[in-house]
Coordinates of C-alpha atoms and ligand atoms in Angstrom, one line a residue:
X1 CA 19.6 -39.7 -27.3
X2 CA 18.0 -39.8 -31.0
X3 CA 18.9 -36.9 -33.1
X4 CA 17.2 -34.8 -35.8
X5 CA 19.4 -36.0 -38.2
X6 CA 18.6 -37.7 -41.2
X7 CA 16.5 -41.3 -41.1
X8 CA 17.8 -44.2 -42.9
X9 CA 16.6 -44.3 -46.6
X10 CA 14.4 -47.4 -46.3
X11 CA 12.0 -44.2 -44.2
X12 CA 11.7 -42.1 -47.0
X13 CA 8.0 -41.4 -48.6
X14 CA 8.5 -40.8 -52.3
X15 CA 12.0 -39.6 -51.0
X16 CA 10.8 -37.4 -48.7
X17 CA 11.7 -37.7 -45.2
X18 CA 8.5 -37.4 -42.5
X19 CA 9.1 -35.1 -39.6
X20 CA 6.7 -35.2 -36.7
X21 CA 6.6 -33.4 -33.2
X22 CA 4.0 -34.1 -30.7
X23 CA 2.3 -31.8 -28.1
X24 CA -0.1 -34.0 -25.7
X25 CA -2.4 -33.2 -23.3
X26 CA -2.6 -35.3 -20.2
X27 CA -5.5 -34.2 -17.9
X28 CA -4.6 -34.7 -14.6
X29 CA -6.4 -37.2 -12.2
X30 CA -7.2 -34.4 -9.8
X31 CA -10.8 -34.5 -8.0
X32 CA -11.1 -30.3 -8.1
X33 CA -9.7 -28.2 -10.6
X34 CA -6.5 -26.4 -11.3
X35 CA -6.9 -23.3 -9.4
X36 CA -10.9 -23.8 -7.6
X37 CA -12.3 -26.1 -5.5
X38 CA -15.2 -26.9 -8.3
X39 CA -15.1 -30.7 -9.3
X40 CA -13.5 -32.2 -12.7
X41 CA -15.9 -35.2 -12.7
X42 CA -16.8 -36.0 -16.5
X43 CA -20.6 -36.1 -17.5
X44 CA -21.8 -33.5 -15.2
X45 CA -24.9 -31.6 -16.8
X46 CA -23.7 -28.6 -18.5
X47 CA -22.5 -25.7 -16.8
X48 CA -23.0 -26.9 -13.1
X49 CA -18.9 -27.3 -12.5
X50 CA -18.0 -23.9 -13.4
X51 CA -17.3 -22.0 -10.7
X52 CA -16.7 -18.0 -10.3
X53 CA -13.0 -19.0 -10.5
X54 CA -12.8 -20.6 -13.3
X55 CA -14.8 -18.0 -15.1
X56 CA -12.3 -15.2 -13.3
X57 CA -15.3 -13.3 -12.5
X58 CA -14.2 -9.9 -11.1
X59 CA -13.1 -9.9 -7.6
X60 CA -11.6 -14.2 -7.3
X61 CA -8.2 -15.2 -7.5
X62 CA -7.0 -18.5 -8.4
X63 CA -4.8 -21.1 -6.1
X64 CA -3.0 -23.4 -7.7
X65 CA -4.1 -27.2 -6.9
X66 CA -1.0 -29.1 -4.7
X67 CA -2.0 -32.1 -6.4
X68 CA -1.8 -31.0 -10.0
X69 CA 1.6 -29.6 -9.5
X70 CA 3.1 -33.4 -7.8
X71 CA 1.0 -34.9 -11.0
X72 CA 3.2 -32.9 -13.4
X73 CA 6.8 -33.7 -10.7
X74 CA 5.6 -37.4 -11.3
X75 CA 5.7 -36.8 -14.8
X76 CA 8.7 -34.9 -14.9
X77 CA 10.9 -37.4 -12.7
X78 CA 9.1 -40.7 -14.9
X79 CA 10.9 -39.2 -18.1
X80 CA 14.0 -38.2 -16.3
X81 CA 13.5 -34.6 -16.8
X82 CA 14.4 -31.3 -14.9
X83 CA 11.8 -30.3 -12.3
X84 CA 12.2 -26.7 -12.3
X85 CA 12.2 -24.7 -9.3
X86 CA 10.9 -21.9 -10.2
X87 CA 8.2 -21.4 -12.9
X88 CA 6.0 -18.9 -14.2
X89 CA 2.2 -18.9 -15.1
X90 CA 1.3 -17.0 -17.6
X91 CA -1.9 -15.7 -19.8
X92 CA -2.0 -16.6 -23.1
X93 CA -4.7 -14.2 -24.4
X94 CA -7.1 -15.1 -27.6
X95 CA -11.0 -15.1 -28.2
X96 CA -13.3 -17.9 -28.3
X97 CA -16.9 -18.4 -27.1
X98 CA -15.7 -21.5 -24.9
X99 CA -13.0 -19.2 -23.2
X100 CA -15.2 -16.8 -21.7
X101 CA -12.3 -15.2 -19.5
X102 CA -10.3 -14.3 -23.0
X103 CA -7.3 -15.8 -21.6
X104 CA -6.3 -19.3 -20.6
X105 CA -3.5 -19.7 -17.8
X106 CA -0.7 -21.7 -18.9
X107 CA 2.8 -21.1 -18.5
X108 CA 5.2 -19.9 -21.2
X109 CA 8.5 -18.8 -20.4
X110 CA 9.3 -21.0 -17.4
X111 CA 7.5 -24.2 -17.8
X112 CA 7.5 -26.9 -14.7
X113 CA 9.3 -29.8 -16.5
X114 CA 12.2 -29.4 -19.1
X115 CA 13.9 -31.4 -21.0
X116 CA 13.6 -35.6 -20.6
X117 CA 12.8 -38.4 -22.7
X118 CA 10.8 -41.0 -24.0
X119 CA 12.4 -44.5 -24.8
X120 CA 10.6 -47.0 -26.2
X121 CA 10.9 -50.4 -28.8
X122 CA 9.5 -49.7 -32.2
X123 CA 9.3 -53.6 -33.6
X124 CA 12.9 -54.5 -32.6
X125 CA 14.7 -51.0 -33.1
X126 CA 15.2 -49.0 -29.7
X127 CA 14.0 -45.4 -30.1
X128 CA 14.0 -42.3 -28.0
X129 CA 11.9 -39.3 -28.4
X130 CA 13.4 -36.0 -26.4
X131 CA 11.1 -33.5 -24.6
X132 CA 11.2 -30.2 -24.4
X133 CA 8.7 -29.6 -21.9
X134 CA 5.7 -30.6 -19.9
X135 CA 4.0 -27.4 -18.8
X136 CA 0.8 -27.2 -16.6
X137 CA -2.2 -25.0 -18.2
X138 CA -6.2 -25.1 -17.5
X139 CA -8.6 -26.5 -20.5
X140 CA -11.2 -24.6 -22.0
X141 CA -15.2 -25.0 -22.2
X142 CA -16.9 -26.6 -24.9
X143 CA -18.8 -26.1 -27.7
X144 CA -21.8 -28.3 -28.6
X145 CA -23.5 -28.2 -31.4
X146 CA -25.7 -31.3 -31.1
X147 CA -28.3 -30.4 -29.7
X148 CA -29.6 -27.2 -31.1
X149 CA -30.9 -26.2 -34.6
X150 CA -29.0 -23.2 -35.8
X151 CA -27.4 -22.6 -32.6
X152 CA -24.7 -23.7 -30.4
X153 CA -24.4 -24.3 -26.4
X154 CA -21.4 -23.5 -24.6
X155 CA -20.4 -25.9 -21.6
X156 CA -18.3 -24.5 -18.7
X157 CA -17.6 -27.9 -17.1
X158 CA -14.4 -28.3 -18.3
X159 CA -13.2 -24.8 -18.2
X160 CA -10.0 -25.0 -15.6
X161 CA -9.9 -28.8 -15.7
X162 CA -5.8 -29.7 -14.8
X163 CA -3.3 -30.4 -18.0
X164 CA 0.2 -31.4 -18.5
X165 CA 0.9 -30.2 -22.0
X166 CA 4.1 -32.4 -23.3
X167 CA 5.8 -31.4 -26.0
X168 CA 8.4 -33.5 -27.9
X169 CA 11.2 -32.4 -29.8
X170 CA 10.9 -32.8 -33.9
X171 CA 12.2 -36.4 -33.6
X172 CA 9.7 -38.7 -35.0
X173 CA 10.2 -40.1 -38.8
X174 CA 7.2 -41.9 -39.7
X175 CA 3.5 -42.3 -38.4
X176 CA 4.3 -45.8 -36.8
X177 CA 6.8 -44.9 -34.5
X178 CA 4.5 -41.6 -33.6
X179 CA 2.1 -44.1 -32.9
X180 CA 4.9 -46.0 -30.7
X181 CA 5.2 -42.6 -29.1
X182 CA 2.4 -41.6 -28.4
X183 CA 1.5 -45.7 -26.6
X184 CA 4.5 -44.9 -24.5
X185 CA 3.6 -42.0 -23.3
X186 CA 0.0 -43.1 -22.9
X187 CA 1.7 -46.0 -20.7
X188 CA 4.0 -44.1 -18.7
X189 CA 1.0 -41.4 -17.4
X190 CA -1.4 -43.9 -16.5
X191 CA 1.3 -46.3 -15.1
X192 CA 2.1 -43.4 -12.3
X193 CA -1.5 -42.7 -12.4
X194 CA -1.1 -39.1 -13.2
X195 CA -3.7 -39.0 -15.9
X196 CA -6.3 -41.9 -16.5
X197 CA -5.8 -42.1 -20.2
X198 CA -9.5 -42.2 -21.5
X199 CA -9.5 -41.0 -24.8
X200 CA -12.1 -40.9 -25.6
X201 CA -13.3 -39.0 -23.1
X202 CA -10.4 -36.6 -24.1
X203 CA -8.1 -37.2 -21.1
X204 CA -5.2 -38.0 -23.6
X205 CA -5.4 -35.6 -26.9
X206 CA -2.6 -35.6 -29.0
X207 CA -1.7 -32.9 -31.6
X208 CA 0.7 -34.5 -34.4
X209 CA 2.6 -31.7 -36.1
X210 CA 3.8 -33.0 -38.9
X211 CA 6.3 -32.0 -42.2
X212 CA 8.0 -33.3 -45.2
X213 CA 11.4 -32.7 -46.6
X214 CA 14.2 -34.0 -48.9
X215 CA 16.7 -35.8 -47.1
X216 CA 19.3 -33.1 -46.2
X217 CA 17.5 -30.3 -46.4
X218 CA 16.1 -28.0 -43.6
X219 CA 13.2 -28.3 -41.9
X220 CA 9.9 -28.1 -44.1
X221 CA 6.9 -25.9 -43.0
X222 CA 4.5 -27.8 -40.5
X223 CA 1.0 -28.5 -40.1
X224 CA -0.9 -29.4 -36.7
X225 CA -3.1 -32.0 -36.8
X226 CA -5.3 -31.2 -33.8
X227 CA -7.1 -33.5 -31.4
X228 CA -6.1 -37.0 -32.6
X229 CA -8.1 -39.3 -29.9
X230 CA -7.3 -42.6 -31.0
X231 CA -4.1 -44.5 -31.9
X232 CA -5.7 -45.5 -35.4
X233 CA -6.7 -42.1 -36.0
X234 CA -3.4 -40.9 -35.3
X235 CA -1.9 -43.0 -37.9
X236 CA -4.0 -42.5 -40.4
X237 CA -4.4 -38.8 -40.1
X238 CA -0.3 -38.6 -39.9
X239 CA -0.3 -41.0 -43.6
X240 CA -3.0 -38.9 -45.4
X241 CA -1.3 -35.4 -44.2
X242 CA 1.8 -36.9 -45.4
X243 CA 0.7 -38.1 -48.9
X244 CA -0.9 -34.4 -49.1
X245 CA 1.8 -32.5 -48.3
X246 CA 4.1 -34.4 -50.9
X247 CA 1.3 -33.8 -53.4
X248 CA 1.3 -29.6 -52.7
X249 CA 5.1 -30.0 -52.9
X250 CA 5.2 -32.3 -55.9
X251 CA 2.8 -29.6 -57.2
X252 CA 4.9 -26.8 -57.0
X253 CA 3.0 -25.3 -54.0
X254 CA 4.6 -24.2 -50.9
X255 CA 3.2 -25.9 -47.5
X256 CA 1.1 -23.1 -45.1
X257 CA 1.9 -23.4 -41.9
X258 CA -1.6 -24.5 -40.4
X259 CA -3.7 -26.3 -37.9
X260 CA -5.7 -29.2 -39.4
X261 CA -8.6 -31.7 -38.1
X262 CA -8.1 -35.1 -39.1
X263 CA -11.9 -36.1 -40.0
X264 CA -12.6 -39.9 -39.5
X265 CA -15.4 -40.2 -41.7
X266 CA -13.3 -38.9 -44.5
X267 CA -10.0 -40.2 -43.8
X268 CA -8.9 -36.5 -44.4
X269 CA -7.2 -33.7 -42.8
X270 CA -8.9 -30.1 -43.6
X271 CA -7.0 -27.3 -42.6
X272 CA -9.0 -25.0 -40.2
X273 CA -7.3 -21.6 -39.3
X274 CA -4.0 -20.3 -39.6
X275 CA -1.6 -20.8 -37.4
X276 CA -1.0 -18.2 -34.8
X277 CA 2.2 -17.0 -33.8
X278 CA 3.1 -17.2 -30.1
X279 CA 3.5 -13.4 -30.4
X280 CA -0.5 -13.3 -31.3
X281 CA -1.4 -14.6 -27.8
X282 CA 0.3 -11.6 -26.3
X283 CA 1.6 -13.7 -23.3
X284 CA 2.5 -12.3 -20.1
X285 CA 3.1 -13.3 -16.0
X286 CA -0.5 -13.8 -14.4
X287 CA -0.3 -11.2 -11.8
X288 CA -2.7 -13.2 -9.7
X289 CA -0.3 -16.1 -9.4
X290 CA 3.2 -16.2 -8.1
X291 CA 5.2 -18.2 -9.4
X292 CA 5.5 -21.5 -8.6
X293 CA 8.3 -22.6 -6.4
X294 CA 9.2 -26.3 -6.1
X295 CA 12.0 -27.4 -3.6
X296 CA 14.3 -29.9 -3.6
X297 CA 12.4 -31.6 -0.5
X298 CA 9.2 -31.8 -2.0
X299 CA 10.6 -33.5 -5.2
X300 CA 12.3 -36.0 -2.9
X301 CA 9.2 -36.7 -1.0
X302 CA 7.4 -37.1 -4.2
X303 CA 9.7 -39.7 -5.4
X304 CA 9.7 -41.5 -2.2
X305 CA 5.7 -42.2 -2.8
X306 CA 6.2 -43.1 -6.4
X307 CA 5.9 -46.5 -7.3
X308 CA 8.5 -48.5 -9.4
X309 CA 8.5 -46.7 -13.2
X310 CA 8.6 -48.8 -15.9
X311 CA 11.7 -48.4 -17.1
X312 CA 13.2 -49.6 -13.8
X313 CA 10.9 -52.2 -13.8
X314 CA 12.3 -53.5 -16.9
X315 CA 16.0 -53.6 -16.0
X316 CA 15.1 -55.3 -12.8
X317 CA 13.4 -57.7 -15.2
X318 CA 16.6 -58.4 -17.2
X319 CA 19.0 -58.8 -13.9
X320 CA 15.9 -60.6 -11.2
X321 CA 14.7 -62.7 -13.9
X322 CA 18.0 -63.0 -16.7
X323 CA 15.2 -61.3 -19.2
X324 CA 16.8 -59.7 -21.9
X325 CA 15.8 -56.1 -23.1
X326 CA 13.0 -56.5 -25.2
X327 CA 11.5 -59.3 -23.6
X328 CA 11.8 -57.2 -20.1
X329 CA 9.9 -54.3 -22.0
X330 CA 7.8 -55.9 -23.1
X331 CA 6.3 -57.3 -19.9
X332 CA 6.5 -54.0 -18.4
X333 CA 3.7 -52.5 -20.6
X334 CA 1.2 -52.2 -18.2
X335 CA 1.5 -52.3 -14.7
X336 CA -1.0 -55.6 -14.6
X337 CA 1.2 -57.1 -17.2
X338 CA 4.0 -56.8 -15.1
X339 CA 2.2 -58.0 -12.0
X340 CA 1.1 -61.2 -14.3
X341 CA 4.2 -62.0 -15.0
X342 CA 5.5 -62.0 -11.6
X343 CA 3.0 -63.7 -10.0
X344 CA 3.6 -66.3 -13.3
X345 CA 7.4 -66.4 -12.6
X346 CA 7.2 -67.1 -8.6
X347 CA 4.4 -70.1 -9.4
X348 CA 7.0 -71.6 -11.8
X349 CA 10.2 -70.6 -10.7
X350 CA 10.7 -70.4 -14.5
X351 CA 10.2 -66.6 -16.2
X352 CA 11.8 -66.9 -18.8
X353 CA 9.4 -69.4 -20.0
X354 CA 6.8 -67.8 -18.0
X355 CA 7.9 -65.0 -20.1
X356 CA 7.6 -66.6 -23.4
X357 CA 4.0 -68.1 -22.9
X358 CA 2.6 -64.5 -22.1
X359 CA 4.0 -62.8 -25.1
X360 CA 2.7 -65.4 -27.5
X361 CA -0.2 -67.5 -26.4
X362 CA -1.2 -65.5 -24.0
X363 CA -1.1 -62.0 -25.8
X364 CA -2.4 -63.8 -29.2
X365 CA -5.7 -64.7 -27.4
X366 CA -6.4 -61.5 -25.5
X367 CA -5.9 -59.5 -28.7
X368 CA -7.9 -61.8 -30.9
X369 CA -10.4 -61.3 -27.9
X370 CA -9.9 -58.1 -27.2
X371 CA -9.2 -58.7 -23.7
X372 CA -6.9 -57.1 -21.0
X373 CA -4.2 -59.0 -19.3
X374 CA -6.7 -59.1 -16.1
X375 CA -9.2 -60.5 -17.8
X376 CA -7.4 -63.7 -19.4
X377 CA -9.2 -67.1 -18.1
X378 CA -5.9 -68.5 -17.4
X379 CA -4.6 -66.6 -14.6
X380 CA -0.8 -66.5 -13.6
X381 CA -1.2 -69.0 -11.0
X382 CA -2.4 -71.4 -13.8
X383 CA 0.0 -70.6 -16.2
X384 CA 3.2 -71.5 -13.2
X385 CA 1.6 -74.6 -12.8
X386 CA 1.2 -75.6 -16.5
X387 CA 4.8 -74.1 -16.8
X388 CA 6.0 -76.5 -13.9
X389 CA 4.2 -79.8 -15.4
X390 CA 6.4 -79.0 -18.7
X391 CA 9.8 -78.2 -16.6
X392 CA 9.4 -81.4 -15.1
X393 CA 8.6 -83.7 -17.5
X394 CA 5.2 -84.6 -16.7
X395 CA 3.6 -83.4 -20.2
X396 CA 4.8 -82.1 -23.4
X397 CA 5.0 -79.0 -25.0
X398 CA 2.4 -80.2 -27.6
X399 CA -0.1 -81.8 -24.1
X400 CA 1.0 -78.5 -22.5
X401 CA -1.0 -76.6 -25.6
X402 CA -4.2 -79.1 -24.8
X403 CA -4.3 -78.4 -21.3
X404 CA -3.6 -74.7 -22.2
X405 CA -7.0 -74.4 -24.5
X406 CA -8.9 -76.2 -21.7
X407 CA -8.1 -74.1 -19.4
X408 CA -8.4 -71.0 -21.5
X409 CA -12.6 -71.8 -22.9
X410 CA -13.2 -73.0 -19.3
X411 CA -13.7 -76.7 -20.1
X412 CA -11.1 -77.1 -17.6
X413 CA -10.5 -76.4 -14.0
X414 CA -7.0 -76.7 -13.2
X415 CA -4.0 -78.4 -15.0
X416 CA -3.4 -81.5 -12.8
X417 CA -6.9 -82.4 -13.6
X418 CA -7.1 -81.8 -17.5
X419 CA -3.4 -83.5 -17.6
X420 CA -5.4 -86.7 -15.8
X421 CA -8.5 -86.5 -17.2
X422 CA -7.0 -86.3 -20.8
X423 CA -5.2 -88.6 -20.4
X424 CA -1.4 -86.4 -21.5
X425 CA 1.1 -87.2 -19.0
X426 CA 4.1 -88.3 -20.8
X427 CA 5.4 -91.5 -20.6
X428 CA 7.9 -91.3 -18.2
X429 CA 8.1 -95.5 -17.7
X430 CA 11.4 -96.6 -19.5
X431 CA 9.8 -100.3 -19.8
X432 CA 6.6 -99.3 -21.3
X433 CA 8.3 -97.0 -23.6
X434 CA 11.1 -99.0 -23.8
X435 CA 8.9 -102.2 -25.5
X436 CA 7.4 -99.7 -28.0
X437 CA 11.0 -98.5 -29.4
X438 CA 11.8 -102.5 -30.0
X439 CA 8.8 -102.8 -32.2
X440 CA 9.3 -100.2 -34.1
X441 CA 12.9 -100.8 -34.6
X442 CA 11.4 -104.7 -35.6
X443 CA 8.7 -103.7 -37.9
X444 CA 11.6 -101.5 -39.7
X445 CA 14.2 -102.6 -41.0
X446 CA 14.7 -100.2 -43.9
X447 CA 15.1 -96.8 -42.0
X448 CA 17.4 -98.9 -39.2
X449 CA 19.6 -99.9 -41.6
X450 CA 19.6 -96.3 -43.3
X451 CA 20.6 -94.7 -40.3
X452 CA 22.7 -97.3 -39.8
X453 CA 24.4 -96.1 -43.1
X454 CA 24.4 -92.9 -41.9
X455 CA 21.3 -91.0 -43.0
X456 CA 20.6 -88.9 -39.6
X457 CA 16.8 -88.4 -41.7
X458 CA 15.9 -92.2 -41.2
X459 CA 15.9 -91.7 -37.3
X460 CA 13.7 -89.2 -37.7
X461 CA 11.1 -91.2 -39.3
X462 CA 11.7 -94.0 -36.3
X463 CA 11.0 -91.1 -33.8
X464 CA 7.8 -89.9 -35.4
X465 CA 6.7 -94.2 -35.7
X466 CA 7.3 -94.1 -31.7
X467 CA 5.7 -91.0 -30.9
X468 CA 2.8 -92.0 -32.6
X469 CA 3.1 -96.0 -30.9
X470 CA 2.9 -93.6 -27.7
X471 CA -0.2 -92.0 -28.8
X472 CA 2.3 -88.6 -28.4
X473 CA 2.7 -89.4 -24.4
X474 CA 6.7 -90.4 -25.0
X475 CA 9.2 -87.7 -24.4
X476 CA 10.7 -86.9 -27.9
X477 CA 13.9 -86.3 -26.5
X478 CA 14.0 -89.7 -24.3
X479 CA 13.0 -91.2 -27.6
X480 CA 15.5 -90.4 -29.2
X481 CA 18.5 -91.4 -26.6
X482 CA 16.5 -94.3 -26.1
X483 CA 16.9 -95.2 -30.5
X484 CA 20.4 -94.4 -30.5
X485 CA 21.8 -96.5 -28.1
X486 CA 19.3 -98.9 -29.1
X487 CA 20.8 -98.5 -32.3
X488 CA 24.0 -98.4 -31.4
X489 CA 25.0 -94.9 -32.1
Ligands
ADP501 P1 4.1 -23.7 -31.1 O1 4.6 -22.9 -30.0 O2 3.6 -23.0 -32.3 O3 3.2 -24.8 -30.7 P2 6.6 -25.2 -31.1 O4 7.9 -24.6 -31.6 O5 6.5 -25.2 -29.6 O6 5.4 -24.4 -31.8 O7 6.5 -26.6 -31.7 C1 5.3 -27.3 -31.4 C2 5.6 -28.8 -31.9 O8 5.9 -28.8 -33.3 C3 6.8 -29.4 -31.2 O9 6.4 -30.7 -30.8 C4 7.8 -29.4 -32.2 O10 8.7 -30.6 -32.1 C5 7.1 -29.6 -33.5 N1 7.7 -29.0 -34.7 C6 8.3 -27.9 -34.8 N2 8.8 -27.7 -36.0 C7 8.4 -28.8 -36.7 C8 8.6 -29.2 -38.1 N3 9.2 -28.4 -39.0 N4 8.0 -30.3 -38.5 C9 7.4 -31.1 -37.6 N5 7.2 -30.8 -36.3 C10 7.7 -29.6 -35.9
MG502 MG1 2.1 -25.5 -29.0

C-alpha cells in the first residue's frame, strides 16, 4: 500500500512536494443507456438519442441497466476492491443548459466499489495508487458552440450515457507517475473491456486535482484540472499548474480552491468557477430508484466470465515462463501483447528471450512507427523461429539482427530463407573453421606471443582477425575455445 506520507527529496519542485488525486470517468461499453433503452452509439445527429427517460420527463421512471452495474463489479473485482451490496443512487442537483433535468443521478453516500488499488511500474520503482471509490453516475448533454454565430446548441445524445467515476486517494507525487496512473488504469478498463478507452471521443476523461506543499506540512489547497483527454495533456497541464501554484505561493498568495481547464493551445490552465461544495448539490436518495442490491452469487458469476486480469497474468508470467517482475509486467500491457508473447514463447520454447526481443527490437520499431503490437510485420510465429535459429546455433546474434530487418521492411519472407539466401548461417564446420584459426594464428605472431605472455587483450584481437576470416559466419564463442587450446591455454 503507498502512503500519503512524505516523497523522497529528489521529488520535490522548488521544495515543494506535488500532491495529485484523480477522479476518472470510464464510460461504460453498454449498447443502451444507464437507466433507458435509448442507444449510446457516438456520432449520432444531435438530439435523436435522448429519450423521455433520460430527459425525466414527468410521468417515466428510470431502470437501472444490468450491464452497467457487472461493468462497474468488473471494475471493482480487477482492482481488488469491495463490491458493495448495497448502494444508493442519488441526485446531485445543480443548473446547466446541458442538464436539462437539474439533477444528474449518481450515487453519493453508498457508492458500488470501495476501496482497491492500482499497482503499477513507474521506470523501475513499484508504485500503488489506493481508491476510494468507483461509483456509477449518467453523463450530461453537450454544449456546442461550433456551429452557430452568437449562439449555442445543446445536444441530448449523451445525456444518461453509463459512467464509472474512479476516484483515487491523494497519493500521486509528480505528473509522471499521474501519467503512469492514469495508463494503468486506461489498461486495466479496456483489458476487461468495461470501457473502450477512446479519448478522444471522451470515453476516458480524467480530472487531475492537484496541490503543492512544503515537505511536512498539511495538505495544500487543490485545484481540479478538468477534462484532461490525452496522456500528454495530462502531463503538461499537471507541470504548468504546478509551476503556477508555487508562483501564487512563492508570491505570498493563498491557492483558491478551484476547477481549472488545461488549454492546449496555450499550454495553460485558467481557472473557470469556484469550486462547489458537495453541500451545494443538495444531494439526496433518488426516490425513483431503489437501491441497488448486489449478491454474493452475482459477483461470483461475474468473476467466473471474467477473463484472466493483468495482474494475474503477470505472476503467471514470472512462475510459467521464470519472467521476473518487471519483465512479466511489462508484457502484460495489453492483452495483444501478452497474447504476442505467448504465441512467441510456445514457437521457441524460449521466453525469456522471446521476452527480451519484444521489449527492445520489437517495441523500438512499433514506437518509432507508431504501430500496435498487432500490427508489427514480424509476427510471433516469426520471431520463435528467428529465436530458435539463435538457440541452436545456426546464426548469430549479429545474422539474427539481419534476418530480423528483412523480415521487419518485408524484403523477407520467412527466416530459413533470408538465413539461406544471405548467406548467415554460422559456421558450424570445425575443419573449415578450424583452417582459418591456423592462419591467423600464422600470420600473427606478435599477439600469440602476447597472450602467450599473458595479455588476455591479444586474444581478443585474434578473435576479431577470425571473425572477420569468417566473413562473421564463425561462432565467437567456438572461436574462442577453438584459440585457446590451439594456443595452449
Ligand atoms: P470532491 O468531492 O470535491 O470531488 P474529494 O474529497 O472527493 O472532493 O476529492 C476529489 C479528489 O481530489 C480525490 O481524488 C482526492 O484524492 C483529491 N484530493 C483531495 N484533496 C487533495 C489535495 N489537497 N491535493 C490534491 N488532491 C486532493
Ligand atoms: Mg468529485
Amino acid at each position: 500500500m503507498a502512503s500519503a506520507s512524505s516523497s523522497p527529496k529528489s521529488l520535490l519542485v522548488q521544495g515543494y512536494e506535488v500532491v495529485i488525486g484523480f477522479e476518472t470517468h470510464a464510460q461504460l461499453s453498454t449498447q443502451s443507456k444507464i437507466f433507458s433503452r435509448a442507444s449510446t452509439a457516438f456520432g449520432a445527429e444531435p438530439n435523436t438519442q435522448a429519450c423521455a427517460v433520460d430527459l425525466a420527463l414527468p410521468g417515466t421512471l428510470p431502470v437501472m441497466n444490468k450491464g452497467a452495474v457487472e461493468r462497474a463489479i468488473e471494475f471493482g473485482l480487477a482492482i481488488g476492491a469491495h463490491i458493495a451490496p448495497r448502494s444508493i443512487f442519488a441526485r446531485k442537483n445543480y443548473f446547466y443548459p446541458d442538464l436539462p433535468k437539474g439533477y444528474q443521478i449518481s450515487q453519493f453516500e453508498i457508492p458500488v466499489v470501495q476501496g482497491g488499488s492500482v499497482e503499477f511500474f513507474l521506470g523501475e520503482e513499484k508504485k500503488s495508487v489506493r481508491l476510494v471509490r468507483a461509483h456509477l453516475e449518467e453523463d450530461a448533454g453537450k454544449s456546442l458552440h461550433e456551429d452557430f454565430v452568437g449562439q449555442s446548441g445543446i445536444d441530448l445524445n449523451r445525456a444518461g450515457t453509463p459512467l464509472l467515476e474512479i476516484v483515487t486517494e491523494p497519493d500521486m507525487r509528480s505528473s509522471a507517475e499521474a501519467v503512469a496512473y492514469a495508463k494503468e488504469l486506461h489498461k486495466i478498463v479496456t483489458w476487461i473491456g468495461i470501457c473502450d478507452g477512446n479519448m478522444q471521443e471522451g470515453s476516458f476523461r480524467c480530472d487531475a486535482n492537484v496541490s503543492v506543499r512544503k515537505p511536512g506540512e498539511p495538505l495544500g489547497t487543490r485545484r481540479e484540472i478538468k477534462n484532461l483527454n490525452s496522456f500528454k495533456f495530462m502531463q503538461q497541464a499537471i507541470d504548468f499548474e504546478v509551476r503556477w501554484q508555487i508562483e501564487q505561493i512563492e508570491d505570498g498568495h493563498a491557492i483558491q480552491q478551484a476547477t481549472v481547464l488545461f488549454n492546449p493551445d496555450t499550454g495553460e490552465t485558467r481557472a473557470m468557477r469556484t469550486k462547489e461544495d458537495a453541500a451545494d448539490y443538495r444531494y439526496f436518495p433518488d426516490p425513483d430508484l431503489p437501491p441497488l442490491c448486489i449478491s454474493e452469487h452475482w459477483v461470483q458469476e461475474v468473476r467466473a466470465q471474467m477473463a484472466e486480469l493483468p495482474r494475474v497474468m503477470a505472476q503467471r508470467f514470472e512462475s510459467q515462463y521464470g519472467l521476473g517482475e518487471y519483465d512479466a509486467t511489462q508484457l502484460t500491457q495489453s492483452l495483444a501483447l501478452s497474447a504476442y508473447f505467448e504465441a512467441a514463447a510456445k514457437a521457441c520454447g524460449q521466453p525469456k528471450l522471446a521476452g527480451n526481443w519484444i521489449m527492445g527490437e520489437i517495441s523500438r520499431r512499433l514506437n518509432a512507427q507508431d504501430l500496435a503490437i498487432d500490427q508489427a510485420p514480424v509476427r510471433p510465429e516469426g520471431l520463435g523461429q528467428l529465436i530458435t535459429r539463435i538457440a541452436d546455433g545456426t546464426i548469430s546474434n549479429n545474422a539474427a539482427r539481419q534476418v530480423f530487418d528483412a523480415l521487419w521492411d518485408g524484403s523477407g519472407s520467412d527466416v530459413d530463407t533470408v538465413i539461406e539466401s544471405k548467406g548467415l548461417k554460422q559456421m558450424n564446420d570445425t575443419g573449415a573453421l578450424e583452417k582459418i584459426v591456423d592462419d591467423v594464428i600464422a600470420a600473427n605472431a606478435k599477439n600469440v606471443a602476447e597472450f602467450k605472455a599473458g595479455n588476455e587483450k591479444a586474444l581478443n584481437a585474434l578473435v576479431g582477425q577470425i571473425m572477420k576470416g569468417s566473413k562473421g559466419k564463425a561462432n565467437p564463442q567456438q572461436v574462442n575455445e577453438l584459440l585457446r587450446s590451439k594456443l595452449g591455454n
